[in-house]
Short mmCIF file of C-alpha atoms in Angstrom, two decimals:
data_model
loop_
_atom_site.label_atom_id
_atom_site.label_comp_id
_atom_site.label_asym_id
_atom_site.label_seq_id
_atom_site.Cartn_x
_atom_site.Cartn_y
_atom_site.Cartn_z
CA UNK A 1 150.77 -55.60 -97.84
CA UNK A 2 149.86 -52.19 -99.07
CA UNK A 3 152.82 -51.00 -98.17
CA UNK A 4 154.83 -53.79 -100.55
CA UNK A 5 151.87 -52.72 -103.25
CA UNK A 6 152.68 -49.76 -102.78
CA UNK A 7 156.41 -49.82 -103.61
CA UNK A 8 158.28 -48.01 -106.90
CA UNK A 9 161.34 -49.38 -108.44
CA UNK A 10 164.62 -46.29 -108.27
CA UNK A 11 164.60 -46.36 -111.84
CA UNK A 12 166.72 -43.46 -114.12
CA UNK A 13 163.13 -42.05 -114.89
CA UNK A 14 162.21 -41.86 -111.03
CA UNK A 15 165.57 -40.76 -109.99
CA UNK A 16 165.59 -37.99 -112.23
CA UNK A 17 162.28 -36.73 -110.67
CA UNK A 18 164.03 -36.64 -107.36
CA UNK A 19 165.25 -33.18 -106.04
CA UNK A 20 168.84 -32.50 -105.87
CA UNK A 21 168.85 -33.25 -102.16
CA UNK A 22 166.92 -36.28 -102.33
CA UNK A 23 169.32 -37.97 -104.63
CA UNK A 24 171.93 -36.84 -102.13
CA UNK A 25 170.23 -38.82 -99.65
CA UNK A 26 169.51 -41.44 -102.47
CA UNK A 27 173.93 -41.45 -102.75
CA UNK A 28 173.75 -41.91 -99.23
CA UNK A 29 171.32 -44.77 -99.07
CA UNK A 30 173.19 -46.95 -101.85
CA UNK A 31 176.44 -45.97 -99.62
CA UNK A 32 175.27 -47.50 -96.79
CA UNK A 33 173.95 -50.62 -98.70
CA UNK A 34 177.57 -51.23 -99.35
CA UNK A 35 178.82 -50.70 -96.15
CA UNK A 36 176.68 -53.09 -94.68
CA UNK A 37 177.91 -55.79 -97.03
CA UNK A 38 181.32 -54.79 -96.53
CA UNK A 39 180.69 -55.51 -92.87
CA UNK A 40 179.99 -58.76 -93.12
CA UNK A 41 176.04 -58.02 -92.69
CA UNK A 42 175.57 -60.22 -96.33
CA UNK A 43 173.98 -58.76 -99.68
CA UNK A 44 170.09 -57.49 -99.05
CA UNK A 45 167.49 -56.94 -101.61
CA UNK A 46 165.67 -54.37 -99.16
CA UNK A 47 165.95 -50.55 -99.46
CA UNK A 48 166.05 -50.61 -103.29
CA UNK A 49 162.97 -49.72 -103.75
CA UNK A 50 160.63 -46.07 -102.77
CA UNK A 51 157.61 -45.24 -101.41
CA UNK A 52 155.41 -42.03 -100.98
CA UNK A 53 155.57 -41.58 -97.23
CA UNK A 54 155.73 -38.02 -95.30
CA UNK A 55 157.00 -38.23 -92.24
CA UNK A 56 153.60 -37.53 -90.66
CA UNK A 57 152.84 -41.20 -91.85
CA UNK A 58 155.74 -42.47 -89.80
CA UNK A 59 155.22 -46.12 -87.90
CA UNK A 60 153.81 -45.67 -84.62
CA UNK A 61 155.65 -47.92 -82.17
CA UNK A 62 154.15 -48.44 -78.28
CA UNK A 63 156.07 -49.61 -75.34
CA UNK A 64 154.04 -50.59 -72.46
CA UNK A 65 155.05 -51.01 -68.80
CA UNK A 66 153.65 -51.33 -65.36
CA UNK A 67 153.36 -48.36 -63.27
CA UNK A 68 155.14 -49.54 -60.25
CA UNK A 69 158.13 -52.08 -62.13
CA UNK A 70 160.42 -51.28 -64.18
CA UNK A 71 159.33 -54.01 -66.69
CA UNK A 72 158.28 -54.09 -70.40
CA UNK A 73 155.24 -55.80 -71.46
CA UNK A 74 155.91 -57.80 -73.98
CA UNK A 75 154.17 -59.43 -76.77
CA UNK A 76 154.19 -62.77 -78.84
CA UNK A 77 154.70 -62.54 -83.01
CA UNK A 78 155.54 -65.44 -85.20
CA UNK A 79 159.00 -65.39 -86.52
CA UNK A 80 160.47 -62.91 -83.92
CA UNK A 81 159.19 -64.03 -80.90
CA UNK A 82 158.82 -61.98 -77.51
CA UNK A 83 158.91 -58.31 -78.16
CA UNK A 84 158.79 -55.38 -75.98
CA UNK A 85 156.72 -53.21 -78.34
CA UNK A 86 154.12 -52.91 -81.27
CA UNK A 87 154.03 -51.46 -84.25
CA UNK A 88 151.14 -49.83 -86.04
CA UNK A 89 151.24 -48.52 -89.91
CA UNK A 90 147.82 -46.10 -88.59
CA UNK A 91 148.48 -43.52 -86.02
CA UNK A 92 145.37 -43.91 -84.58
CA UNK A 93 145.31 -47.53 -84.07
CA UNK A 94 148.53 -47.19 -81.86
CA UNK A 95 146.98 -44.20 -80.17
CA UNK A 96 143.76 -46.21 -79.47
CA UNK A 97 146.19 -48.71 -78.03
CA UNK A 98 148.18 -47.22 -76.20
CA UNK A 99 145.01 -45.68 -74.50
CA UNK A 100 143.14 -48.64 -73.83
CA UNK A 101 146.31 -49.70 -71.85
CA UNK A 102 146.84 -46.42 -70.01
CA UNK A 103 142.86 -46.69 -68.73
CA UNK A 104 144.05 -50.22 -67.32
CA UNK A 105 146.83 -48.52 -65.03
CA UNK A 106 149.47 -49.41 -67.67
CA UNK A 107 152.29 -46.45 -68.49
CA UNK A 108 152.63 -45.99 -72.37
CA UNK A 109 154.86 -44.40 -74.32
CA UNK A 110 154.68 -43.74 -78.46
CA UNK A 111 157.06 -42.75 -80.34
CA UNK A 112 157.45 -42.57 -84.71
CA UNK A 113 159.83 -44.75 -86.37
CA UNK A 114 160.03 -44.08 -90.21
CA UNK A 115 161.74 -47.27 -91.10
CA UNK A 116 161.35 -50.79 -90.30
CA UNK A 117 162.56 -54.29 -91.02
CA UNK A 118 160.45 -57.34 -91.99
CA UNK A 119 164.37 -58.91 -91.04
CA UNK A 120 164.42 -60.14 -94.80
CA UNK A 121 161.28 -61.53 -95.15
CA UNK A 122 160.17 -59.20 -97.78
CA UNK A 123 162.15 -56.24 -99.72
CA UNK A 124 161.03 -53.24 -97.18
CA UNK A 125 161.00 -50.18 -98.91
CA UNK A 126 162.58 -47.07 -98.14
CA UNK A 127 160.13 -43.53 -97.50
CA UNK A 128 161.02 -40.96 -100.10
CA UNK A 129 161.12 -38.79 -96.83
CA UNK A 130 164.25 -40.27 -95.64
CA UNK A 131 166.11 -39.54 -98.83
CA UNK A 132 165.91 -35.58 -96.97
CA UNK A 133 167.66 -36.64 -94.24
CA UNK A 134 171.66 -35.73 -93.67
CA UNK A 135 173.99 -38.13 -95.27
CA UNK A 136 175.03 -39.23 -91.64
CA UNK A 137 171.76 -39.99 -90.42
CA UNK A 138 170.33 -41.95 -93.71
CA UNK A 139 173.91 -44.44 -93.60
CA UNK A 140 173.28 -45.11 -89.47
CA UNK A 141 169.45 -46.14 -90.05
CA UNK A 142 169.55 -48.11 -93.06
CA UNK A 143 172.78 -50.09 -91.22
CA UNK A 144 170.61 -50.27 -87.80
CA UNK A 145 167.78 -52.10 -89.96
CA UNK A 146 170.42 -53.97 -91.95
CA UNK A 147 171.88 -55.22 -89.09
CA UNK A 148 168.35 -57.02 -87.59
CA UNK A 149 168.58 -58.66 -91.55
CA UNK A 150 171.57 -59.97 -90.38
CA UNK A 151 171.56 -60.82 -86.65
CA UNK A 152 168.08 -61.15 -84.64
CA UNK A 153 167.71 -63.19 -81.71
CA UNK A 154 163.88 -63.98 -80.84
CA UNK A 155 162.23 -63.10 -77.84
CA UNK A 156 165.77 -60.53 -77.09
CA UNK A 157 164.53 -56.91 -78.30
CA UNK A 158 166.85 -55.68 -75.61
CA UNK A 159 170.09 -57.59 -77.48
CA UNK A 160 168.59 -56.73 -81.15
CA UNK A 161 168.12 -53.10 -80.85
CA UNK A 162 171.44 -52.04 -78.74
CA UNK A 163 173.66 -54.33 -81.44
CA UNK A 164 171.91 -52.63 -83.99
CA UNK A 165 172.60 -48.92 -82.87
CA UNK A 166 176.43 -50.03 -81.70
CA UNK A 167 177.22 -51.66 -85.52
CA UNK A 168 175.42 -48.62 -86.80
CA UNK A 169 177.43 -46.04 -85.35
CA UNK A 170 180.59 -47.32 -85.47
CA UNK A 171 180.03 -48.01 -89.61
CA UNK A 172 179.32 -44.68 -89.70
CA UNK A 173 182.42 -43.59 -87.74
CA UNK A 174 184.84 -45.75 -90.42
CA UNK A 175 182.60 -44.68 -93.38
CA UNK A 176 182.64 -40.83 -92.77
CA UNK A 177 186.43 -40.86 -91.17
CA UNK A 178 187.83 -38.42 -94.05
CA UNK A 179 184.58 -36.03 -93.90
CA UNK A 180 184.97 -33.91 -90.96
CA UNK A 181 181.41 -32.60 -91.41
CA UNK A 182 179.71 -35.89 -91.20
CA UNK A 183 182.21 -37.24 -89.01
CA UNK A 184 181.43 -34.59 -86.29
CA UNK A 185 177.86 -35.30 -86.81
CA UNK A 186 178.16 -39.19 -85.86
CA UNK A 187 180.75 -38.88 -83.49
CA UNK A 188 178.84 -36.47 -81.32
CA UNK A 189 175.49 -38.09 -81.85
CA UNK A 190 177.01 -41.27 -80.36
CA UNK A 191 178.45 -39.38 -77.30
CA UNK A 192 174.93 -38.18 -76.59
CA UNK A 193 173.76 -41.55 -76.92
CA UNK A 194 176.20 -42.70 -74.39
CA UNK A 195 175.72 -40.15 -72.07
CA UNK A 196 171.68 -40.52 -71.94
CA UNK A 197 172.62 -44.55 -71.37
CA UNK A 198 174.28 -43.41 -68.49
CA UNK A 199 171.83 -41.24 -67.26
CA UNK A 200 168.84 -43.60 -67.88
CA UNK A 201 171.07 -45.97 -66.55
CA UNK A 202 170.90 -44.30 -62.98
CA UNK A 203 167.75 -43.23 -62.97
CA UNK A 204 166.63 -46.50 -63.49
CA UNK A 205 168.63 -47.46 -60.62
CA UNK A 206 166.88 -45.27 -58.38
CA UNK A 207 163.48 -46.11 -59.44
CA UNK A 208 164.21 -49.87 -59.39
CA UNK A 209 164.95 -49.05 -55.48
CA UNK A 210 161.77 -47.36 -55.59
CA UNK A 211 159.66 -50.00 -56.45
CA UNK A 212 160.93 -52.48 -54.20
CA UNK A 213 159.52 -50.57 -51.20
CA UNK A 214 156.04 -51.73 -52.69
CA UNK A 215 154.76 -48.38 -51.56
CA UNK A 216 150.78 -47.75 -52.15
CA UNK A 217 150.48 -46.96 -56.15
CA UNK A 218 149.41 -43.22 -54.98
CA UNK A 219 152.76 -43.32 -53.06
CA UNK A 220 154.41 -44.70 -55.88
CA UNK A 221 153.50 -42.23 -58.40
CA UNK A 222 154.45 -39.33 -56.01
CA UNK A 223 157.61 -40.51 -55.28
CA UNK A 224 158.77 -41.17 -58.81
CA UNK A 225 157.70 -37.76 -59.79
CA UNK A 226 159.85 -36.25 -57.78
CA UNK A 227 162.98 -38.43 -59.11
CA UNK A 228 161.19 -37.49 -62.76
CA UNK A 229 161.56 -34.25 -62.11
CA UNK A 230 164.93 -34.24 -60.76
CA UNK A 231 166.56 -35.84 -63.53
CA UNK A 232 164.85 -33.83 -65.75
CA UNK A 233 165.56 -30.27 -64.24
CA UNK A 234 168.65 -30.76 -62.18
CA UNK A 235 170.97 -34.13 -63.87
CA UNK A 236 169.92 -33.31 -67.39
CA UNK A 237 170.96 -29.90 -67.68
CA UNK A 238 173.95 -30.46 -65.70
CA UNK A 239 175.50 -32.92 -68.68
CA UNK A 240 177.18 -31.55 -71.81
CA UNK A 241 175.40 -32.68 -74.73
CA UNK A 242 176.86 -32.12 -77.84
CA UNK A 243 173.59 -32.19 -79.93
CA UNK A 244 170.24 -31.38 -79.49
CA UNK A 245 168.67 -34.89 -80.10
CA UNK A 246 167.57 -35.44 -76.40
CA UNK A 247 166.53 -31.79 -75.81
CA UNK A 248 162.78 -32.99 -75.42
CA UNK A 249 164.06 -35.05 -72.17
CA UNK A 250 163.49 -32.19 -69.87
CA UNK A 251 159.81 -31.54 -71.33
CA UNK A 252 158.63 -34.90 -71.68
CA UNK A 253 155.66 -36.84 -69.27
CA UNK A 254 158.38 -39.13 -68.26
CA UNK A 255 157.06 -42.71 -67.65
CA UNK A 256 158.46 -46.42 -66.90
CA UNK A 257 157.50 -47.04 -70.78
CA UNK A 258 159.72 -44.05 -71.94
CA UNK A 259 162.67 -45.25 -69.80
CA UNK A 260 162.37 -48.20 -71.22
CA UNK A 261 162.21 -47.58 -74.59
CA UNK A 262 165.34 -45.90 -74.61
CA UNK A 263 167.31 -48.38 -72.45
CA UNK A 264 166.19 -50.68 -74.93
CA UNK A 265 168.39 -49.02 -77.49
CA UNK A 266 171.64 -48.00 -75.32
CA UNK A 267 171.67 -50.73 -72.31
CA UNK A 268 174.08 -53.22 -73.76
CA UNK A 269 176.47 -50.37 -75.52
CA UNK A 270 179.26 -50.61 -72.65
CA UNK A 271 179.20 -53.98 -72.93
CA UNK A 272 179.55 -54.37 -77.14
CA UNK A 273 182.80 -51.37 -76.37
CA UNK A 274 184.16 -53.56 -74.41
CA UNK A 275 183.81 -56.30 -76.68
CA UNK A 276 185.08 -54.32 -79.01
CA UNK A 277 188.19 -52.81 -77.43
CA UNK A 278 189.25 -56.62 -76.82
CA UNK A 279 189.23 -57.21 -80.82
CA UNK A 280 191.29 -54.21 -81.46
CA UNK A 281 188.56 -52.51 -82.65
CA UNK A 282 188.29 -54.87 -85.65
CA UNK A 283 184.50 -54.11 -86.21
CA UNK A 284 184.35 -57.04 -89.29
CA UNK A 285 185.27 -59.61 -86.40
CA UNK A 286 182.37 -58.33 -84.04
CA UNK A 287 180.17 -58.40 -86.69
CA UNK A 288 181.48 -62.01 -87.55
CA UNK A 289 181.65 -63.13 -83.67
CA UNK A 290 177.91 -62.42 -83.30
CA UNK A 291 176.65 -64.00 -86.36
CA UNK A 292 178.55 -67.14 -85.05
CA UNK A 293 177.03 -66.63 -81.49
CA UNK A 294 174.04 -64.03 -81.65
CA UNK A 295 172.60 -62.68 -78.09
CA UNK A 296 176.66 -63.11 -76.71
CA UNK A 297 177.33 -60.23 -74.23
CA UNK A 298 180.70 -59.48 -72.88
CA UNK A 299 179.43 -59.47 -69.48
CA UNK A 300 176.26 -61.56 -69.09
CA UNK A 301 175.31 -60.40 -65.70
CA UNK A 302 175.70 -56.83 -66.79
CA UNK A 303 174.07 -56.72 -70.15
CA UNK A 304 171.33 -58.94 -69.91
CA UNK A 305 167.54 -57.90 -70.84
CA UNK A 306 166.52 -58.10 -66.91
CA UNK A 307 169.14 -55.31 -65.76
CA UNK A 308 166.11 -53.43 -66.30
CA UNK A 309 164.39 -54.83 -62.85
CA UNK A 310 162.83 -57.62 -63.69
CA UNK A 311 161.67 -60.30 -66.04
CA UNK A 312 158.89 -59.47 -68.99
CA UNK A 313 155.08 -59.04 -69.02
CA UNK A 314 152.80 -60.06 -71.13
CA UNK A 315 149.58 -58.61 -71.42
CA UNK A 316 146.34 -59.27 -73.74
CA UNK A 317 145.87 -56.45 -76.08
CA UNK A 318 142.41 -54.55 -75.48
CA UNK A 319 141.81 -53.52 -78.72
CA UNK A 320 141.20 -57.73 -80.01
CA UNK A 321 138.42 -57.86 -76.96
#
Protein backbone atom coordinates (compact mmCIF):
# COMPACT_ATOMS: atom_id res chain seq x y z
CA UNK A 1 0.00 0.00 0.00
CA UNK A 2 2.83 2.44 0.13
CA UNK A 3 3.35 2.12 -3.13
CA UNK A 4 -0.57 3.25 -4.03
CA UNK A 5 0.24 6.11 -1.14
CA UNK A 6 2.80 6.85 -2.75
CA UNK A 7 1.36 7.63 -6.21
CA UNK A 8 1.21 11.39 -8.06
CA UNK A 9 -1.45 12.32 -10.45
CA UNK A 10 0.39 13.40 -14.42
CA UNK A 11 -0.98 16.66 -13.94
CA UNK A 12 0.14 19.92 -16.45
CA UNK A 13 2.14 21.13 -13.28
CA UNK A 14 3.99 17.63 -12.92
CA UNK A 15 4.37 17.14 -16.56
CA UNK A 16 5.99 20.27 -17.03
CA UNK A 17 8.64 19.28 -14.39
CA UNK A 18 9.43 16.29 -16.49
CA UNK A 19 12.63 16.43 -18.72
CA UNK A 20 12.25 16.58 -22.36
CA UNK A 21 12.95 12.87 -22.63
CA UNK A 22 10.76 11.83 -19.97
CA UNK A 23 7.73 13.32 -21.54
CA UNK A 24 8.90 11.49 -24.64
CA UNK A 25 8.55 8.41 -22.80
CA UNK A 26 5.40 9.99 -21.08
CA UNK A 27 4.02 10.30 -25.27
CA UNK A 28 4.95 6.88 -25.41
CA UNK A 29 3.19 5.59 -22.36
CA UNK A 30 -0.31 7.33 -23.23
CA UNK A 31 0.44 5.70 -26.88
CA UNK A 32 0.47 2.48 -25.71
CA UNK A 33 -2.61 3.01 -23.39
CA UNK A 34 -4.44 3.43 -26.62
CA UNK A 35 -3.15 0.69 -28.34
CA UNK A 36 -4.11 -1.61 -25.85
CA UNK A 37 -7.71 -0.48 -26.04
CA UNK A 38 -7.63 -0.51 -29.62
CA UNK A 39 -6.74 -4.17 -29.29
CA UNK A 40 -9.50 -5.21 -27.72
CA UNK A 41 -7.54 -5.37 -24.19
CA UNK A 42 -10.69 -2.86 -22.72
CA UNK A 43 -10.17 0.76 -21.17
CA UNK A 44 -7.70 0.63 -17.86
CA UNK A 45 -7.40 3.17 -15.19
CA UNK A 46 -3.70 1.88 -14.43
CA UNK A 47 -0.51 3.64 -15.66
CA UNK A 48 -2.00 7.15 -15.27
CA UNK A 49 -0.50 7.88 -12.49
CA UNK A 50 3.77 8.36 -11.33
CA UNK A 51 5.87 7.39 -8.83
CA UNK A 52 9.50 8.21 -7.61
CA UNK A 53 11.24 4.93 -8.34
CA UNK A 54 15.05 4.53 -9.66
CA UNK A 55 15.62 1.65 -11.20
CA UNK A 56 17.80 0.42 -8.33
CA UNK A 57 14.33 0.09 -6.49
CA UNK A 58 13.13 -2.26 -9.19
CA UNK A 59 10.75 -5.43 -7.96
CA UNK A 60 12.76 -8.30 -7.13
CA UNK A 61 11.14 -11.41 -8.61
CA UNK A 62 12.55 -15.22 -7.52
CA UNK A 63 12.04 -18.35 -9.42
CA UNK A 64 12.82 -21.41 -7.57
CA UNK A 65 13.50 -24.93 -8.87
CA UNK A 66 14.88 -28.25 -7.87
CA UNK A 67 18.36 -29.03 -8.63
CA UNK A 68 17.92 -32.25 -10.39
CA UNK A 69 14.12 -31.46 -12.36
CA UNK A 70 13.41 -29.23 -14.51
CA UNK A 71 10.38 -27.99 -12.45
CA UNK A 72 9.25 -24.61 -10.96
CA UNK A 73 8.23 -24.33 -7.48
CA UNK A 74 5.34 -22.78 -7.28
CA UNK A 75 3.37 -20.86 -4.85
CA UNK A 76 -0.34 -20.25 -3.74
CA UNK A 77 -1.82 -16.31 -3.77
CA UNK A 78 -5.43 -15.40 -3.55
CA UNK A 79 -6.87 -14.12 -6.71
CA UNK A 80 -4.15 -15.54 -9.09
CA UNK A 81 -3.66 -18.78 -7.94
CA UNK A 82 -0.49 -21.11 -8.54
CA UNK A 83 2.49 -19.09 -9.51
CA UNK A 84 5.92 -19.96 -10.43
CA UNK A 85 7.56 -16.97 -8.72
CA UNK A 86 7.51 -14.19 -5.95
CA UNK A 87 7.71 -10.88 -5.88
CA UNK A 88 9.33 -8.64 -3.32
CA UNK A 89 9.04 -4.56 -3.28
CA UNK A 90 12.65 -4.88 -0.81
CA UNK A 91 15.68 -6.24 -2.43
CA UNK A 92 16.77 -7.76 0.48
CA UNK A 93 13.78 -9.63 1.42
CA UNK A 94 13.96 -11.50 -2.03
CA UNK A 95 17.67 -11.92 -1.53
CA UNK A 96 17.08 -13.38 1.99
CA UNK A 97 14.70 -15.65 0.14
CA UNK A 98 16.11 -16.73 -2.38
CA UNK A 99 19.02 -17.74 0.04
CA UNK A 100 17.19 -19.53 2.53
CA UNK A 101 16.06 -21.73 -0.48
CA UNK A 102 19.48 -22.14 -2.07
CA UNK A 103 20.87 -23.48 1.66
CA UNK A 104 17.92 -26.13 1.26
CA UNK A 105 19.46 -27.55 -2.12
CA UNK A 106 16.94 -25.43 -4.09
CA UNK A 107 18.44 -23.49 -7.46
CA UNK A 108 17.33 -19.73 -7.44
CA UNK A 109 17.37 -17.29 -9.74
CA UNK A 110 16.48 -13.22 -9.23
CA UNK A 111 15.98 -11.07 -11.54
CA UNK A 112 14.42 -6.97 -11.42
CA UNK A 113 11.19 -6.26 -12.93
CA UNK A 114 10.32 -2.45 -12.82
CA UNK A 115 6.67 -2.84 -13.51
CA UNK A 116 3.97 -4.95 -12.32
CA UNK A 117 0.26 -5.63 -12.48
CA UNK A 118 -2.18 -5.94 -9.53
CA UNK A 119 -4.36 -7.38 -12.99
CA UNK A 120 -6.84 -4.39 -12.25
CA UNK A 121 -7.29 -4.65 -8.84
CA UNK A 122 -5.88 -1.33 -8.06
CA UNK A 123 -4.54 1.63 -10.50
CA UNK A 124 -0.64 0.44 -10.52
CA UNK A 125 1.45 3.21 -11.08
CA UNK A 126 4.02 3.73 -13.51
CA UNK A 127 8.10 4.48 -12.16
CA UNK A 128 9.15 7.89 -13.37
CA UNK A 129 12.25 5.71 -14.44
CA UNK A 130 10.47 4.09 -17.19
CA UNK A 131 9.40 7.33 -18.77
CA UNK A 132 13.65 7.15 -19.85
CA UNK A 133 13.20 4.24 -21.58
CA UNK A 134 13.06 4.12 -25.71
CA UNK A 135 9.68 4.70 -27.12
CA UNK A 136 9.74 0.93 -28.28
CA UNK A 137 10.46 -0.52 -25.09
CA UNK A 138 7.93 1.73 -22.81
CA UNK A 139 4.74 0.71 -25.59
CA UNK A 140 5.85 -3.36 -25.33
CA UNK A 141 5.83 -3.28 -21.32
CA UNK A 142 2.95 -1.27 -20.53
CA UNK A 143 0.95 -3.69 -23.33
CA UNK A 144 2.67 -6.93 -21.63
CA UNK A 145 1.08 -5.69 -18.18
CA UNK A 146 -2.07 -4.55 -19.96
CA UNK A 147 -2.54 -7.65 -21.39
CA UNK A 148 -2.56 -9.78 -17.72
CA UNK A 149 -5.54 -6.76 -17.02
CA UNK A 150 -7.13 -8.31 -19.68
CA UNK A 151 -6.51 -12.08 -19.92
CA UNK A 152 -5.06 -14.10 -16.74
CA UNK A 153 -5.67 -17.60 -16.22
CA UNK A 154 -4.94 -18.75 -12.45
CA UNK A 155 -2.59 -21.19 -11.48
CA UNK A 156 -1.06 -20.85 -15.63
CA UNK A 157 2.05 -18.34 -15.24
CA UNK A 158 3.46 -20.32 -18.11
CA UNK A 159 0.15 -19.29 -20.48
CA UNK A 160 -0.01 -15.59 -18.81
CA UNK A 161 3.44 -14.47 -19.35
CA UNK A 162 4.20 -15.96 -23.07
CA UNK A 163 0.54 -14.33 -24.26
CA UNK A 164 1.61 -11.35 -22.72
CA UNK A 165 5.10 -10.94 -24.49
CA UNK A 166 3.45 -12.40 -28.01
CA UNK A 167 0.37 -9.49 -27.87
CA UNK A 168 3.11 -7.16 -26.79
CA UNK A 169 5.35 -7.47 -29.56
CA UNK A 170 3.25 -7.82 -32.24
CA UNK A 171 1.29 -4.28 -31.01
CA UNK A 172 4.40 -2.91 -31.19
CA UNK A 173 5.19 -4.26 -34.68
CA UNK A 174 1.59 -2.59 -36.10
CA UNK A 175 2.10 0.52 -33.88
CA UNK A 176 5.71 1.45 -35.00
CA UNK A 177 5.18 0.02 -38.82
CA UNK A 178 5.88 3.63 -40.44
CA UNK A 179 8.98 4.38 -37.98
CA UNK A 180 11.82 2.49 -39.27
CA UNK A 181 13.85 3.37 -36.14
CA UNK A 182 11.51 1.89 -33.68
CA UNK A 183 10.40 -0.63 -35.99
CA UNK A 184 13.96 -2.12 -36.27
CA UNK A 185 14.17 -1.96 -32.61
CA UNK A 186 11.00 -4.34 -32.00
CA UNK A 187 11.40 -6.37 -34.84
CA UNK A 188 14.88 -7.47 -33.91
CA UNK A 189 14.21 -7.65 -30.22
CA UNK A 190 11.52 -10.23 -31.02
CA UNK A 191 13.89 -12.30 -33.28
CA UNK A 192 16.23 -12.53 -30.31
CA UNK A 193 13.47 -13.55 -28.26
CA UNK A 194 12.68 -16.29 -30.60
CA UNK A 195 15.93 -17.45 -31.10
CA UNK A 196 16.81 -17.76 -27.15
CA UNK A 197 13.19 -19.84 -27.07
CA UNK A 198 14.78 -22.04 -29.31
CA UNK A 199 17.85 -22.36 -27.68
CA UNK A 200 16.40 -22.74 -24.12
CA UNK A 201 14.15 -24.86 -25.80
CA UNK A 202 16.99 -27.50 -26.52
CA UNK A 203 18.85 -27.14 -23.78
CA UNK A 204 16.10 -27.94 -21.79
CA UNK A 205 15.72 -30.93 -23.80
CA UNK A 206 18.99 -32.17 -22.98
CA UNK A 207 18.84 -31.56 -19.37
CA UNK A 208 15.32 -33.05 -19.10
CA UNK A 209 17.27 -36.33 -20.50
CA UNK A 210 19.64 -35.61 -17.88
CA UNK A 211 17.60 -35.87 -15.07
CA UNK A 212 15.87 -38.89 -15.92
CA UNK A 213 19.07 -40.93 -15.44
CA UNK A 214 18.50 -40.05 -11.62
CA UNK A 215 22.24 -39.81 -11.40
CA UNK A 216 23.74 -39.07 -7.68
CA UNK A 217 23.05 -35.08 -7.12
CA UNK A 218 27.09 -34.73 -7.21
CA UNK A 219 26.74 -36.49 -10.62
CA UNK A 220 24.01 -34.40 -11.50
CA UNK A 221 25.53 -31.14 -10.97
CA UNK A 222 28.69 -32.20 -12.92
CA UNK A 223 27.01 -33.30 -15.73
CA UNK A 224 24.80 -30.28 -16.24
CA UNK A 225 27.76 -28.07 -15.99
CA UNK A 226 29.21 -29.31 -18.69
CA UNK A 227 25.89 -28.90 -20.95
CA UNK A 228 25.90 -25.19 -19.03
CA UNK A 229 28.90 -24.53 -20.32
CA UNK A 230 28.42 -25.72 -23.71
CA UNK A 231 25.51 -23.77 -24.51
CA UNK A 232 26.97 -20.97 -23.13
CA UNK A 233 30.47 -20.97 -24.93
CA UNK A 234 29.90 -23.03 -28.00
CA UNK A 235 25.64 -22.74 -29.14
CA UNK A 236 25.37 -19.19 -27.91
CA UNK A 237 27.98 -17.59 -29.76
CA UNK A 238 27.34 -19.59 -32.73
CA UNK A 239 23.62 -17.78 -33.20
CA UNK A 240 23.20 -14.34 -34.78
CA UNK A 241 21.64 -12.11 -32.42
CA UNK A 242 20.57 -9.01 -33.58
CA UNK A 243 20.69 -7.15 -30.18
CA UNK A 244 22.53 -7.29 -27.24
CA UNK A 245 19.66 -8.11 -24.74
CA UNK A 246 20.85 -11.74 -24.00
CA UNK A 247 24.59 -10.88 -24.03
CA UNK A 248 24.76 -11.76 -20.17
CA UNK A 249 23.76 -15.53 -21.26
CA UNK A 250 27.31 -16.55 -21.74
CA UNK A 251 28.40 -15.00 -18.21
CA UNK A 252 25.64 -16.00 -16.16
CA UNK A 253 25.67 -19.01 -13.11
CA UNK A 254 23.24 -20.78 -15.24
CA UNK A 255 20.67 -22.75 -13.11
CA UNK A 256 17.27 -24.87 -13.57
CA UNK A 257 15.57 -21.54 -12.02
CA UNK A 258 17.15 -19.29 -14.78
CA UNK A 259 16.02 -21.69 -17.55
CA UNK A 260 12.98 -21.52 -16.31
CA UNK A 261 12.33 -18.18 -15.92
CA UNK A 262 12.91 -17.47 -19.35
CA UNK A 263 10.94 -20.40 -20.85
CA UNK A 264 8.32 -19.01 -18.87
CA UNK A 265 8.21 -15.98 -21.10
CA UNK A 266 8.97 -17.55 -24.74
CA UNK A 267 7.65 -21.38 -24.42
CA UNK A 268 4.22 -20.98 -25.90
CA UNK A 269 5.41 -18.23 -28.72
CA UNK A 270 5.44 -20.92 -31.68
CA UNK A 271 2.38 -21.97 -30.71
CA UNK A 272 0.39 -18.24 -30.42
CA UNK A 273 2.38 -17.75 -34.42
CA UNK A 274 0.77 -20.39 -35.38
CA UNK A 275 -2.38 -19.36 -34.05
CA UNK A 276 -1.85 -16.43 -35.50
CA UNK A 277 -0.83 -17.26 -39.06
CA UNK A 278 -4.29 -19.29 -39.16
CA UNK A 279 -6.28 -15.83 -38.50
CA UNK A 280 -4.45 -14.05 -41.17
CA UNK A 281 -2.60 -12.33 -38.85
CA UNK A 282 -5.71 -10.48 -37.61
CA UNK A 283 -4.15 -9.72 -34.11
CA UNK A 284 -7.83 -8.02 -32.82
CA UNK A 285 -9.31 -11.67 -33.39
CA UNK A 286 -6.47 -13.38 -31.23
CA UNK A 287 -6.86 -10.99 -28.78
CA UNK A 288 -10.76 -11.58 -28.99
CA UNK A 289 -10.36 -15.59 -29.34
CA UNK A 290 -8.52 -15.70 -25.99
CA UNK A 291 -10.68 -13.51 -23.99
CA UNK A 292 -13.53 -15.92 -25.15
CA UNK A 293 -11.32 -19.01 -24.27
CA UNK A 294 -8.22 -17.90 -22.06
CA UNK A 295 -5.30 -20.68 -21.48
CA UNK A 296 -6.35 -22.06 -25.43
CA UNK A 297 -3.08 -23.22 -27.12
CA UNK A 298 -2.90 -24.13 -30.71
CA UNK A 299 -1.27 -27.28 -29.92
CA UNK A 300 -2.06 -28.49 -26.38
CA UNK A 301 0.49 -31.18 -26.19
CA UNK A 302 3.12 -28.79 -27.37
CA UNK A 303 2.46 -25.66 -25.43
CA UNK A 304 1.38 -26.78 -22.24
CA UNK A 305 3.05 -25.57 -18.78
CA UNK A 306 4.61 -29.28 -18.23
CA UNK A 307 6.75 -29.23 -21.61
CA UNK A 308 9.08 -28.04 -19.13
CA UNK A 309 9.62 -31.79 -17.55
CA UNK A 310 7.29 -32.11 -15.22
CA UNK A 311 4.38 -30.99 -13.12
CA UNK A 312 4.84 -27.99 -10.31
CA UNK A 313 6.31 -27.84 -6.78
CA UNK A 314 5.29 -26.32 -4.07
CA UNK A 315 7.40 -25.54 -1.33
CA UNK A 316 6.90 -23.69 2.23
CA UNK A 317 8.66 -20.45 2.23
CA UNK A 318 11.57 -20.31 4.97
CA UNK A 319 11.46 -16.93 5.68
CA UNK A 320 7.44 -17.37 7.52
CA UNK A 321 9.25 -20.28 9.84
Amino acid sequence: MRVLRAREALTPERIAQLSPEEQRGLAALKQALALAESLGLGHSTSYRHLIERSEDESIRVVVVAPAQRLEPVTWWFPIVGRVAYRGYFDPTRAQNFAQGLARQGFDTYVRPALLYSTLGWFDDPVPRALLRWPPAAIVVTIVHELVHEAIFVKNDTAYNEALATFIAHHAALEHFAEQPLQIESVRDGYADQRLFAQLLADLSSELNALYERELSAQDARSAREIIFQRYQQGRYPSLRWQTLRYEGFQGIALSNAYVLANRTYLGNLPCFERELAELEGDLRAFVREHKTQPGRHTDAQECAPSATGGEPQWVADPSSS
